[in-house]
Short mmCIF file of C-alpha atoms in Angstrom, two decimals:
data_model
loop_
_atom_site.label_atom_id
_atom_site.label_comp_id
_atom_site.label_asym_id
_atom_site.label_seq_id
_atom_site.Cartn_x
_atom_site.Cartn_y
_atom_site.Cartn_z
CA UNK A 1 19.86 -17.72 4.89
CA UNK A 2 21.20 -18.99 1.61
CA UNK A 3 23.52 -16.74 -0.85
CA UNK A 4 23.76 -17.17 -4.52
CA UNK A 5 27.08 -16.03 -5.95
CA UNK A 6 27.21 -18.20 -9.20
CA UNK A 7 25.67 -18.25 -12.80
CA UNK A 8 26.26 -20.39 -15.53
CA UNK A 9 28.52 -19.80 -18.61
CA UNK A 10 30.00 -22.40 -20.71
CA UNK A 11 29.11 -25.45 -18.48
CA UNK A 12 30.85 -23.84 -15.29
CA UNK A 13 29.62 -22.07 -12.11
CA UNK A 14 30.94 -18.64 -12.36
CA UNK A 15 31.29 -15.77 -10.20
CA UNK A 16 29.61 -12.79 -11.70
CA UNK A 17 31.11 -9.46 -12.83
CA UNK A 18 28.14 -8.12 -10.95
CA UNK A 19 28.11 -6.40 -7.73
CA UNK A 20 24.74 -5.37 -6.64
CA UNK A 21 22.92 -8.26 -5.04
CA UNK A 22 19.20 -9.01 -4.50
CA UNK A 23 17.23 -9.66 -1.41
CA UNK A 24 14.91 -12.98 -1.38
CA UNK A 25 11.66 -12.45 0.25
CA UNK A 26 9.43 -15.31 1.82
CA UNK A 27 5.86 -14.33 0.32
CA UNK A 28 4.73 -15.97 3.10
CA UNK A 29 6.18 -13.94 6.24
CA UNK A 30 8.07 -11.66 4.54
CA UNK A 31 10.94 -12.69 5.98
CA UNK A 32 14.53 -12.29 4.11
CA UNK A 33 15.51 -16.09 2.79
CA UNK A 34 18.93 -14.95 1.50
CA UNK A 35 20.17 -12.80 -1.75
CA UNK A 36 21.42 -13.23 -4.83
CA UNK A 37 24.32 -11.79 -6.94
CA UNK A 38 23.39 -10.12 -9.88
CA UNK A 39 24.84 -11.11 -13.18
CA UNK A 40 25.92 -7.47 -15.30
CA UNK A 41 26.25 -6.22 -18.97
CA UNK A 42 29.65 -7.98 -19.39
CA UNK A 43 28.37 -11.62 -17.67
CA UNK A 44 25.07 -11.39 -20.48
CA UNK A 45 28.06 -10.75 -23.20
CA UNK A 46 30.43 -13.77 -22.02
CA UNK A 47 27.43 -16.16 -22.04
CA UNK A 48 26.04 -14.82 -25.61
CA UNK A 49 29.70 -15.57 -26.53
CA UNK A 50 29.65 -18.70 -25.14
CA UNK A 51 26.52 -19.88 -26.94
CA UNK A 52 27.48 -18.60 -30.28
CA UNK A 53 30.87 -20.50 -29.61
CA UNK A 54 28.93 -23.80 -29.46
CA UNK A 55 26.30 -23.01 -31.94
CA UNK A 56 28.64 -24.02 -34.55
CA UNK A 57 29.14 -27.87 -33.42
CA UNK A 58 25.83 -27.95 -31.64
CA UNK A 59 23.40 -26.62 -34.78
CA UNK A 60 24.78 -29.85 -36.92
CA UNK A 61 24.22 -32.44 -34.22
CA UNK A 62 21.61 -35.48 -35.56
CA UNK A 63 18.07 -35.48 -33.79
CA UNK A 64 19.12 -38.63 -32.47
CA UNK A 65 21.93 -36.94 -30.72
CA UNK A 66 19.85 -33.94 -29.23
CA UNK A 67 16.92 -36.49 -27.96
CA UNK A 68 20.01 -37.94 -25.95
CA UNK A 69 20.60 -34.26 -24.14
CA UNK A 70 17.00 -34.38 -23.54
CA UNK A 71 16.46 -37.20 -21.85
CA UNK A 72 19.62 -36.75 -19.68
CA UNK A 73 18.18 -33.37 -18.54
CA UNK A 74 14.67 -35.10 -18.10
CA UNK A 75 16.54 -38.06 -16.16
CA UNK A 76 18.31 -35.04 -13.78
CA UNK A 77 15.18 -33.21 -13.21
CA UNK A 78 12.98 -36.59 -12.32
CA UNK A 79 15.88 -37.46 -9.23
CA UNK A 80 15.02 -33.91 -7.62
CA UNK A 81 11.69 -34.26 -7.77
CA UNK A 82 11.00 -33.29 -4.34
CA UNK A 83 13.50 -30.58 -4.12
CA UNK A 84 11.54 -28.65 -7.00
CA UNK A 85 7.97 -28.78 -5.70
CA UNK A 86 9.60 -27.39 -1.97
CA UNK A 87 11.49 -24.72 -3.59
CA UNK A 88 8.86 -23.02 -5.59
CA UNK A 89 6.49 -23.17 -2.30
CA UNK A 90 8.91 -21.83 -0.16
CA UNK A 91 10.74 -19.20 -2.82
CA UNK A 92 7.46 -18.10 -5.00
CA UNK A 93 4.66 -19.14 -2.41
CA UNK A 94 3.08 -21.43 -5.23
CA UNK A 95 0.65 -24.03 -3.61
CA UNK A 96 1.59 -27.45 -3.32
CA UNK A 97 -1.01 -28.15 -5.61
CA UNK A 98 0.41 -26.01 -8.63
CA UNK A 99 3.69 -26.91 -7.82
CA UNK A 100 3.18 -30.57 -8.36
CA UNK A 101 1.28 -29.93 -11.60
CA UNK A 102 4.17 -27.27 -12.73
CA UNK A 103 6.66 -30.21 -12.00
CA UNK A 104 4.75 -32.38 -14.54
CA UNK A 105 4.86 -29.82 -17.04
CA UNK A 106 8.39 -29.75 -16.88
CA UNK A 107 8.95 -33.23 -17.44
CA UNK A 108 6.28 -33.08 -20.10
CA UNK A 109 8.04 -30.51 -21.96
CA UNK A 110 10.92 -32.91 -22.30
CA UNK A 111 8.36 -35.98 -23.57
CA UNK A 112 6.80 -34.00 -26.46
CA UNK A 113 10.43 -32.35 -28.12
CA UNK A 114 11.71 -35.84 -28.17
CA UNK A 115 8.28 -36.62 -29.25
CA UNK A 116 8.64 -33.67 -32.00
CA UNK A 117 12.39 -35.39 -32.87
CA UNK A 118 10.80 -38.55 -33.39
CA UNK A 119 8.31 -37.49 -36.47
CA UNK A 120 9.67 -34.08 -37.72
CA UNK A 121 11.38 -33.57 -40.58
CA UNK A 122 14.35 -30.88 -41.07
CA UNK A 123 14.23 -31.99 -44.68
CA UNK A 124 11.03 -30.54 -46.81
CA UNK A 125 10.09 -30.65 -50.22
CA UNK A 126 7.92 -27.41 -51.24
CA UNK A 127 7.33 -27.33 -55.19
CA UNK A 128 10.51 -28.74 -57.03
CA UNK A 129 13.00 -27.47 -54.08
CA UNK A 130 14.30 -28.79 -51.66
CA UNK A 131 13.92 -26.73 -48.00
CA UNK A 132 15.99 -27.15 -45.29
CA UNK A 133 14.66 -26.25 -41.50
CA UNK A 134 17.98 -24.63 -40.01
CA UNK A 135 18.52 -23.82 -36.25
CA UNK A 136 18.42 -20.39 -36.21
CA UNK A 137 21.82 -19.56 -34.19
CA UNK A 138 21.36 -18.49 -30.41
CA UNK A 139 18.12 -17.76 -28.45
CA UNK A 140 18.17 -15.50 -25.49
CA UNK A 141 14.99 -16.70 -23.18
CA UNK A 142 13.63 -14.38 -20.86
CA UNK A 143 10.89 -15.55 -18.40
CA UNK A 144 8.71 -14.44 -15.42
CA UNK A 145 9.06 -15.51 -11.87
CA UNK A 146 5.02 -17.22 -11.76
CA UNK A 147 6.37 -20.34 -13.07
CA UNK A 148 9.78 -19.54 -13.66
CA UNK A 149 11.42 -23.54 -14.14
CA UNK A 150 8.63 -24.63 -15.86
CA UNK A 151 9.33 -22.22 -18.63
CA UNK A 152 12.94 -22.49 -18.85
CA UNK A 153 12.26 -26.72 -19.53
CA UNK A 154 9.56 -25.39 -22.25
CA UNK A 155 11.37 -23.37 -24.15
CA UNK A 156 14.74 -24.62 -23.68
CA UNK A 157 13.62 -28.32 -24.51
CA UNK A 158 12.26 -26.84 -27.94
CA UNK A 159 15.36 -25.10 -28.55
CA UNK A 160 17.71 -27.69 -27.66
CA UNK A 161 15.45 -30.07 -29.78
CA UNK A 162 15.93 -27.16 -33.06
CA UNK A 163 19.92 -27.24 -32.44
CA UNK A 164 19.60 -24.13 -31.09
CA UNK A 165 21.94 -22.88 -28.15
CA UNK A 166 20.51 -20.45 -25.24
CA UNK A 167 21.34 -17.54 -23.06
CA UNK A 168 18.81 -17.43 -20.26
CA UNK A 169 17.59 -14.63 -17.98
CA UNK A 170 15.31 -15.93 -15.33
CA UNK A 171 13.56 -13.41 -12.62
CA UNK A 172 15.97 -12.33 -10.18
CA UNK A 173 13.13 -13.00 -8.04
CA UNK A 174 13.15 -16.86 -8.64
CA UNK A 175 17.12 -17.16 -7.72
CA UNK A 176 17.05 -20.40 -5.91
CA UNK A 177 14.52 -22.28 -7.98
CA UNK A 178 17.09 -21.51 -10.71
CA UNK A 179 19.98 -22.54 -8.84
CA UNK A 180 17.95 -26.19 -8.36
CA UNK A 181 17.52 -26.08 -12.13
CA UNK A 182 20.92 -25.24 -13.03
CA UNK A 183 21.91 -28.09 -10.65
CA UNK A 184 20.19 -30.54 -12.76
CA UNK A 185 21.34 -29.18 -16.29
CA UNK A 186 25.32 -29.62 -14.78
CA UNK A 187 24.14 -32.65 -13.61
CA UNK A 188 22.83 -33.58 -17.38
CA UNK A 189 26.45 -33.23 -18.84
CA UNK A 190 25.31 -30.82 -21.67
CA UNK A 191 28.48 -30.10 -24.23
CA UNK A 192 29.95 -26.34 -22.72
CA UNK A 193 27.91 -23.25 -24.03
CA UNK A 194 24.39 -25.35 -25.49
CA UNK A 195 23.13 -23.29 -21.95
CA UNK A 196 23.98 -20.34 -20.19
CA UNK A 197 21.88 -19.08 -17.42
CA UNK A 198 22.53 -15.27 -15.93
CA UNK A 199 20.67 -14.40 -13.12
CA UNK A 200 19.97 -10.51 -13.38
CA UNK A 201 17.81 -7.43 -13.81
CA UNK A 202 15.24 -7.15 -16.78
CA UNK A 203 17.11 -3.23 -17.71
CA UNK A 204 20.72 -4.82 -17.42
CA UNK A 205 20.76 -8.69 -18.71
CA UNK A 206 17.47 -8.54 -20.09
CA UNK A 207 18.33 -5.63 -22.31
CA UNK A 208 21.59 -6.71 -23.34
CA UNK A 209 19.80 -9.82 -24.95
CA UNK A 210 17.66 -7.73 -26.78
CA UNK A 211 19.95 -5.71 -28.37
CA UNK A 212 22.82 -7.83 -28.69
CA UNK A 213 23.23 -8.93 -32.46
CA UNK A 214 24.55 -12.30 -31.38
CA UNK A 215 21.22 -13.38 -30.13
CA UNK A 216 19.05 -14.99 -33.12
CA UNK A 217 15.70 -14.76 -31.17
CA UNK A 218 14.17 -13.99 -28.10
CA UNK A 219 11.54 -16.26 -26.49
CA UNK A 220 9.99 -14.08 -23.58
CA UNK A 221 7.10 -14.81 -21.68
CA UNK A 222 5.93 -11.80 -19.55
CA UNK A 223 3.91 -8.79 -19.28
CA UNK A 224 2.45 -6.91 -22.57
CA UNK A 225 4.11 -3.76 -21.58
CA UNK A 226 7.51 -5.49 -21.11
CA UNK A 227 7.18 -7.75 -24.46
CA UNK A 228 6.75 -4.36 -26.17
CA UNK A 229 10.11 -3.35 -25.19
CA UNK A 230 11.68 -6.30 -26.06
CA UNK A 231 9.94 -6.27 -29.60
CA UNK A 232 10.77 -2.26 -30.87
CA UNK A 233 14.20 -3.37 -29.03
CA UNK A 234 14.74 -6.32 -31.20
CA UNK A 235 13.90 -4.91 -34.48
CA UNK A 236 17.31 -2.92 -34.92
CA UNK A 237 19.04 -6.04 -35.29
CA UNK A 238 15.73 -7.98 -36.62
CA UNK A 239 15.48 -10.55 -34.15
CA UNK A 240 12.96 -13.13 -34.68
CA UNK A 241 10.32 -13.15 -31.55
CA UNK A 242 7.90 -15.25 -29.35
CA UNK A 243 6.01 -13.04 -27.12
CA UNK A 244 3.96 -14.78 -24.51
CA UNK A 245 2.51 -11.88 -23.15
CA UNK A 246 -0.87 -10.97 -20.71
CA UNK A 247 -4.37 -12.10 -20.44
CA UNK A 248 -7.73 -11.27 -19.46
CA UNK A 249 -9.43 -14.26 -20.00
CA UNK A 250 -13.20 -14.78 -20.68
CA UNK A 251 -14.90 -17.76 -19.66
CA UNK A 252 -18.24 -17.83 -20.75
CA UNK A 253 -20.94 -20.32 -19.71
CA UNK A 254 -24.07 -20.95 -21.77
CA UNK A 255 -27.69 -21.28 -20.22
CA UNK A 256 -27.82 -24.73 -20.89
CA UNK A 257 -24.46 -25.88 -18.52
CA UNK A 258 -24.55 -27.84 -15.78
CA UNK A 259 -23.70 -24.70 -13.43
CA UNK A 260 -23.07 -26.82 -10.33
CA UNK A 261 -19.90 -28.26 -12.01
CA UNK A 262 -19.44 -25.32 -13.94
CA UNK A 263 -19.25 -22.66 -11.53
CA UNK A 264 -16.50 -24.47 -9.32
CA UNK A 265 -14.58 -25.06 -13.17
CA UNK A 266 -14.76 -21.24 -13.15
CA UNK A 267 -13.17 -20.90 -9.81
CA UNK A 268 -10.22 -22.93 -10.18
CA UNK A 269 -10.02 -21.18 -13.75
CA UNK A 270 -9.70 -17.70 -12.28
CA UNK A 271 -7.77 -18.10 -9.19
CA UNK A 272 -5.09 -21.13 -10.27
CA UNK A 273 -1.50 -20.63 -9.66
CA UNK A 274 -3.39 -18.34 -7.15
CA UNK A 275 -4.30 -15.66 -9.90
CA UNK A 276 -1.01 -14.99 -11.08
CA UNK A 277 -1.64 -16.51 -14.25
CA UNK A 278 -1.72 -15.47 -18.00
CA UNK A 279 -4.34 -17.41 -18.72
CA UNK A 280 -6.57 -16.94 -15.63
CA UNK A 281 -10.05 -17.21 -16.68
CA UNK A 282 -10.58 -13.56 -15.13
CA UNK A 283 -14.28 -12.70 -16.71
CA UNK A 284 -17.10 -14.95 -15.75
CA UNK A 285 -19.48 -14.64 -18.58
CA UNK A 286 -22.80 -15.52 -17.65
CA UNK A 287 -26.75 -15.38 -18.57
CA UNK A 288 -28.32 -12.40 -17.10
CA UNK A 289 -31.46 -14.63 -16.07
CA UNK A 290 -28.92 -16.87 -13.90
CA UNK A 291 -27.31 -14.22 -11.78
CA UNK A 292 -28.97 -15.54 -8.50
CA UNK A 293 -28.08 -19.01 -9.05
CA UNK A 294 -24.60 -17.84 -9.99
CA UNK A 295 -24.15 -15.84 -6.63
CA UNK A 296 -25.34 -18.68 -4.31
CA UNK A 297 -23.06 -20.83 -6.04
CA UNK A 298 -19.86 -18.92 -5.96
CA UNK A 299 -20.62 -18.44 -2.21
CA UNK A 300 -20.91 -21.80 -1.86
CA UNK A 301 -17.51 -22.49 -3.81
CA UNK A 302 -15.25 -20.31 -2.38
CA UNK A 303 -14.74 -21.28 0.97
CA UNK A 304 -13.46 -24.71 -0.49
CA UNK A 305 -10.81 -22.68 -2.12
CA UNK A 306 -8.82 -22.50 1.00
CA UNK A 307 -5.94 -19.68 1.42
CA UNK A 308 -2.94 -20.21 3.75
CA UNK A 309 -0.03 -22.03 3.94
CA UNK A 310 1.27 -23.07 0.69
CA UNK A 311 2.73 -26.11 1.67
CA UNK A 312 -0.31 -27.47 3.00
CA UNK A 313 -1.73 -29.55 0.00
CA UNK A 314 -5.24 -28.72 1.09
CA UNK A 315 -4.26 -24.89 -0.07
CA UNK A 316 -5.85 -23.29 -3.08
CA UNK A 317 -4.81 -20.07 -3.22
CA UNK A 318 -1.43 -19.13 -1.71
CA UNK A 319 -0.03 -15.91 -1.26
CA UNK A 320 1.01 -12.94 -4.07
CA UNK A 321 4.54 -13.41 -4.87
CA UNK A 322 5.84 -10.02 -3.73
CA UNK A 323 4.57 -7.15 -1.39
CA UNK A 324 4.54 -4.86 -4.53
CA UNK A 325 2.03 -7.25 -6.20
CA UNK A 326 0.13 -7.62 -3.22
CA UNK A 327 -0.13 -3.89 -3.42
CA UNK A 328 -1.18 -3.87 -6.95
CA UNK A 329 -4.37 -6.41 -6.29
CA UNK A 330 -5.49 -4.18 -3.37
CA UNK A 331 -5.65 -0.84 -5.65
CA UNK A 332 -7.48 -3.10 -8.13
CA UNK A 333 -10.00 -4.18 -5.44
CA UNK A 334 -10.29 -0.65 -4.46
CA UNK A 335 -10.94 0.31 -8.37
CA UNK A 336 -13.80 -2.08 -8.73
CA UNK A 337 -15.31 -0.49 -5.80
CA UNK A 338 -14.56 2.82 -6.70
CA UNK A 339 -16.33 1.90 -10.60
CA UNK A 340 -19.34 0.76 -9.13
CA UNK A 341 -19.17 -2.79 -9.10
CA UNK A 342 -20.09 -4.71 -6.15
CA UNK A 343 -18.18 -7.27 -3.86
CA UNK A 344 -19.80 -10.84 -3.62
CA UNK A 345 -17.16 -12.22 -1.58
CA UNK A 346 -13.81 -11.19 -0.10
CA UNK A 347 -12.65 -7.76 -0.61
CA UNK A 348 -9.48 -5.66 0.73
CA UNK A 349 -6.97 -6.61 3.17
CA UNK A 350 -5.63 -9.89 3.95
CA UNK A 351 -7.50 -13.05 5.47
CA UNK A 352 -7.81 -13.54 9.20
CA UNK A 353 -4.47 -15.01 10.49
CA UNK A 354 -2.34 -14.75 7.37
CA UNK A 355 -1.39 -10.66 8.05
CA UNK A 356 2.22 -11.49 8.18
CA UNK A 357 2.17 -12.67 4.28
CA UNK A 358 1.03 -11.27 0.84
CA UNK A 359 -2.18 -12.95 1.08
CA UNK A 360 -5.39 -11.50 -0.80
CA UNK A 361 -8.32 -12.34 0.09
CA UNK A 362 -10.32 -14.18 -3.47
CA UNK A 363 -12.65 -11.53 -4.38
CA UNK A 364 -15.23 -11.73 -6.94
CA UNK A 365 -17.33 -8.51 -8.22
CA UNK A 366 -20.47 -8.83 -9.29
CA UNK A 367 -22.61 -5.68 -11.30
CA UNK A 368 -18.97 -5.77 -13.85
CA UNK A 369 -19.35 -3.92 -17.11
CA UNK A 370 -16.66 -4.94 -19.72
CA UNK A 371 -15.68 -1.16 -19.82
CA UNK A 372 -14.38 -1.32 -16.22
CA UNK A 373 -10.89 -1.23 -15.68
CA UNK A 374 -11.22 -4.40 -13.47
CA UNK A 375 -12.60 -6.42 -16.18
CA UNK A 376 -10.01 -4.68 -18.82
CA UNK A 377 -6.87 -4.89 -17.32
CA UNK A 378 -4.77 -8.21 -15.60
CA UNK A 379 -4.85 -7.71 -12.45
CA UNK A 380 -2.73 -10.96 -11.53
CA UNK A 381 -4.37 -11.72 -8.43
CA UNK A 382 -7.40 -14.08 -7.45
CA UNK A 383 -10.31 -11.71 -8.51
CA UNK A 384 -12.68 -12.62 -10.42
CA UNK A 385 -15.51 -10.25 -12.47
CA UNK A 386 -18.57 -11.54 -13.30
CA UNK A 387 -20.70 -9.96 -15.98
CA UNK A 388 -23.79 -10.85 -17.16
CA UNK A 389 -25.35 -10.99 -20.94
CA UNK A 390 -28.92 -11.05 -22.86
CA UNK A 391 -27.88 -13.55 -26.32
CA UNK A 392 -24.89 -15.71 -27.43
CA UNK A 393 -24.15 -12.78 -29.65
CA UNK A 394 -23.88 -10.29 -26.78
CA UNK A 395 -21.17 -12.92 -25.09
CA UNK A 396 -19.43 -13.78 -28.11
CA UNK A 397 -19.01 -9.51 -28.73
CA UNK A 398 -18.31 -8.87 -24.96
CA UNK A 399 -15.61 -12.02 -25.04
CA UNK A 400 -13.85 -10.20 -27.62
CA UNK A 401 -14.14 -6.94 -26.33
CA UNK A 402 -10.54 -7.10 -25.26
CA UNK A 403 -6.67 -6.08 -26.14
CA UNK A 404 -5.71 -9.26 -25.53
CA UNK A 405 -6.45 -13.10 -27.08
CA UNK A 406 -4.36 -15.67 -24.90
CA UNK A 407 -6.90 -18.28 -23.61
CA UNK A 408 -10.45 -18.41 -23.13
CA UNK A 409 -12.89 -20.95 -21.74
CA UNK A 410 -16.57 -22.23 -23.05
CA UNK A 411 -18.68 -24.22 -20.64
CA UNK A 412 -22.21 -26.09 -22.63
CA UNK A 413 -24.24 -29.70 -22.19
CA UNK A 414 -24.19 -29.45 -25.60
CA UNK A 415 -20.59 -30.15 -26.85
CA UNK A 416 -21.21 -29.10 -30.76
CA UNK A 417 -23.27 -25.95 -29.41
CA UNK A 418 -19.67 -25.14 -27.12
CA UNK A 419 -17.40 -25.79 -29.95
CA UNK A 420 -19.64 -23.46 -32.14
CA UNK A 421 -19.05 -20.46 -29.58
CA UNK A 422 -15.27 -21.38 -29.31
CA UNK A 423 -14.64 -21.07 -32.68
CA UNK A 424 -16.01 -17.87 -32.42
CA UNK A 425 -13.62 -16.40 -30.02
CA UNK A 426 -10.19 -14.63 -30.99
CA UNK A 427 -7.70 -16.54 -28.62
CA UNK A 428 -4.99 -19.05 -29.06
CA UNK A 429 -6.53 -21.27 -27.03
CA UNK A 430 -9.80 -21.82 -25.85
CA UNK A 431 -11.09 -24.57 -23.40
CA UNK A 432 -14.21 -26.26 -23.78
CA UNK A 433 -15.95 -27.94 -20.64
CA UNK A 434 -12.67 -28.37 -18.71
CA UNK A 435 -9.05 -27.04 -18.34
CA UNK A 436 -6.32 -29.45 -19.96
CA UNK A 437 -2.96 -28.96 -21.49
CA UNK A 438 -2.04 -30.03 -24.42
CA UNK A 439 1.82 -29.80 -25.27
CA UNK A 440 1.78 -30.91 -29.09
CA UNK A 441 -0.93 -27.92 -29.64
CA UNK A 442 0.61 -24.78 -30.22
CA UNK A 443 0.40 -21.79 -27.41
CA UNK A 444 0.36 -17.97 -27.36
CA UNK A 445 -1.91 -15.22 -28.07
CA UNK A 446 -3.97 -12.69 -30.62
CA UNK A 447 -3.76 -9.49 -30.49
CA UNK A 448 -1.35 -8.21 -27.46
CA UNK A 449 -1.33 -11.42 -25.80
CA UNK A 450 1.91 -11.82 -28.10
CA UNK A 451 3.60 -12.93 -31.03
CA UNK A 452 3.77 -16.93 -32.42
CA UNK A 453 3.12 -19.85 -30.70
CA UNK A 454 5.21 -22.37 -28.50
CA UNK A 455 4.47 -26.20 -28.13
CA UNK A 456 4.36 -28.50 -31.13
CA UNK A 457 5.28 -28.39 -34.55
CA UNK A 458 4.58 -24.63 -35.03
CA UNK A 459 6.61 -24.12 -31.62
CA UNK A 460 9.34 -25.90 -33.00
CA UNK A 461 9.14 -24.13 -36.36
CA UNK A 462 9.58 -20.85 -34.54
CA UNK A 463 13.54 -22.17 -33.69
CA UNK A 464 14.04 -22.58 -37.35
CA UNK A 465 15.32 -20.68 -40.45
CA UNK A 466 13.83 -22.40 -43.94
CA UNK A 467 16.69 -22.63 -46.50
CA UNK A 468 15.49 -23.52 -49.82
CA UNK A 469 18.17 -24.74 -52.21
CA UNK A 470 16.45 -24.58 -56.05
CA UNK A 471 18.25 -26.22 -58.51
CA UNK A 472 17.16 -24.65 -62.29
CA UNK A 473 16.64 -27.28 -64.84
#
């Protein structure tokens, strides 16, 4: 069993104020891994502190100099390689398969800021002024535990690249993944204070950041009910804010797809990162006349999605990160049931050998209204709704029947017919005939999937305070 007893505050390991510690769980036998000490108010107040202390030297560094820090974090990360993808299987229960690919993203993340270094300009001219694009003092970056080092290379990378410096609150839940990570940033040789990482609960160092006037702007990735919190928090001391927030994503194929590649694209769309995903593709939109073909299909599909052992890269679908949220997909099973809708495949309880675990069966409902809760609400599991509709219209409405806007998905043989619909739907992002990443094309949501975008130029503008200096003559 492994105990974590150290954050990080001005480039040092430090023993927190804190007192209370916090068990780690195996998702996968539910067995106790170790615990971690939780940081307090006063360790979230030293590490602000310490990032406004090297905000002042850090904000005028050149972009040469901060694609240097970037590539000596990205050099660190690439020589633990290994140690990353078997932490987040062990720790989180993530496949092996969406650990590799969150791995990736993280080096990625580094590639397009030094990318965004390489062609931006902090110098603008906007009518006969001259505009300046300013770091915009300290961020505090608060992120879930579904992907948990993958965002902190995201958003810090974009923040280091604006000259910004960072207090970080990861989930207490992903203690040794962030242990690996801080590893790799002491490693990197950072100048004291550009980072500061406080492990900790969301109502303790969470909410310190978001009142704290020190802090500049929070970048939080989370749930919609949480980001709201952060956001009426914020506001007393007007904090600027991203707010990745939740999903319910539609994915809507058209009559004239090839469903036997389509239906499979659906099925890694809903239940990736094993349905805890924001931008799970969690209604299955499709033409009332192909219902029967759909079924067979999706019966056909599923068993390929294989749940078990995470570590085994054959596995799919892995288990829910926590008892609690294994909980919360089993009253949402027993909801769709209880609405009406119908069970095509899996159901309650857990899969034959895998009762020691949070495993969930992958459950798709068939006979789904858009009114139901289970096609309303993220549910954060692998279940899938399918629904059925008459016209394109009838889609296009029922797609953006929704409170939330993060990501959608568009399946067609007819690629100007698929961009049509997509441009038609009110998300950030919307994926036609595939799922791909793109980290020079801005993310985040409409409506309460969030506020402003990450990833690009508009991701990097969000790190940045325009200063126009207008000279009369």
């Amino acid at each position: 069993m492994k105990t974590i007893d150290k954050i990080y505050i001005n480039g040092e390991f430090v023993t927190p104020k804190g007192t209370e510690y916090f068990d780690l769980i195996s998702p996968v036998t539910n067995e106790k891994l170790g615990k971690v000490l939780l940081g307090n108010t006063e360790d979230t107040q030293n590490a602000i502190e310490a990032a406004k202390n090297a905000f002042k030297t850090f904000s005028k560094t050149t972009p040469s100099e901060r694609i240097q820090y970037l590539e000596k974090i990205k050099s660190s990360v690439e020589k633990r390689k290994d140690d990353f993808i078997n932490i987040m299987t062990e720790e989180y229960g993530g496949t092996f398969q969406f650990a590799s690919v969150s791995y990736d993203y993280m080096l990625k993340s580094f590639d397009s800021a030094i990318n965004l270094l390489n062609s931006y300009s902090f110098i603008k001219t906007m009518g006969e002024s001259e505009v300046q694009m300013t770091p915009i003092g300290v961020v505090g970056i608060i992120i879930p535990w579904n992907s948990s080092n993958a965002f902190i290379c995201s958003k810090l990378s974009t923040a280091i690249a604006a000259g910004c410096t960072t207090v970080i609150k990861p989930s207490e839940m992903s203690a040794q993944q962030t242990q690996l990570m801080i590893e790799c940033l002491h490693d990197a040789q950072l100048p004291k204070g550009i980072v500061n990482i406080v492990n900790g609960l969301g109502e303790i160092v969470g909410a310190e950041i978001s009142r704290n006037p020190d802090i500049s702007k929070i970048s939080f990735t989370g749930s919609t009910n949480v980001g709201k919190i952060i956001a009426k928090e914020a506001i007393n001391t007007m904090k600027r804010v991203t707010l990745e927030l939740g999903g319910k994503s539609p994915n809507i194929i058209l009559d004239d797809a090839d469903f036997s590649k389509a239906i499979p694209l659906a099925i890694g769309a809903a239940f990736m990162n094993s349905g805890q995903a924001c931008i799970a593709g969690t209604r299955l939109l499709i033409p009332e006349n192909k219902l029967d073909e759909v079924k067979s299909l999706i019966k056909e599909t599923i068993p390929n999605f294989i749940v078990g052992d995470p570590k085994n890269p054959n596995t799919a679908v892995g288990p829910m990160v926590s008892e609690k949220q294994f909980n919360r997909v089993q009253d949402y099973i027993q909801t769709g049931i209880n609405e009406g809708a119908e069970i095509l495949i899996g159901g309650l309880g857990k899969p034959e050998g895998l009762e020691s675990g949070n495993f969930v069966k992958p459950t798709v409902f068939i006979n789904v209204n858009n009114q139901m809760r289970i096609a309303r609400e993220e549910i954060f599991g692998p279940v899938l709704s399918v629904i059925t509709y008459k016209t394109e219209e009838e889609a296009i409405e029922t797609a953006n029947d929704t409170t939330y806007g993060l990501q959608a998905y568009v399946s067609s043989s007819d690629s100007k017919r698929a961009h049509n619909i997509a441009s038609q739907i009110n998300a950030g992002r919307v994926q036609i005939n595939g799922i791909g990443h793109d980290p020079m094309a801005p993310f985040g949501g409409f409506k309460q999937s969030g506020i402003g975008r990450e990833f690009g130029t508009l991701g990097l503008e969000a790190y940045l305070e325009p200063r126009a200096l207008i000279q009369p003559k």
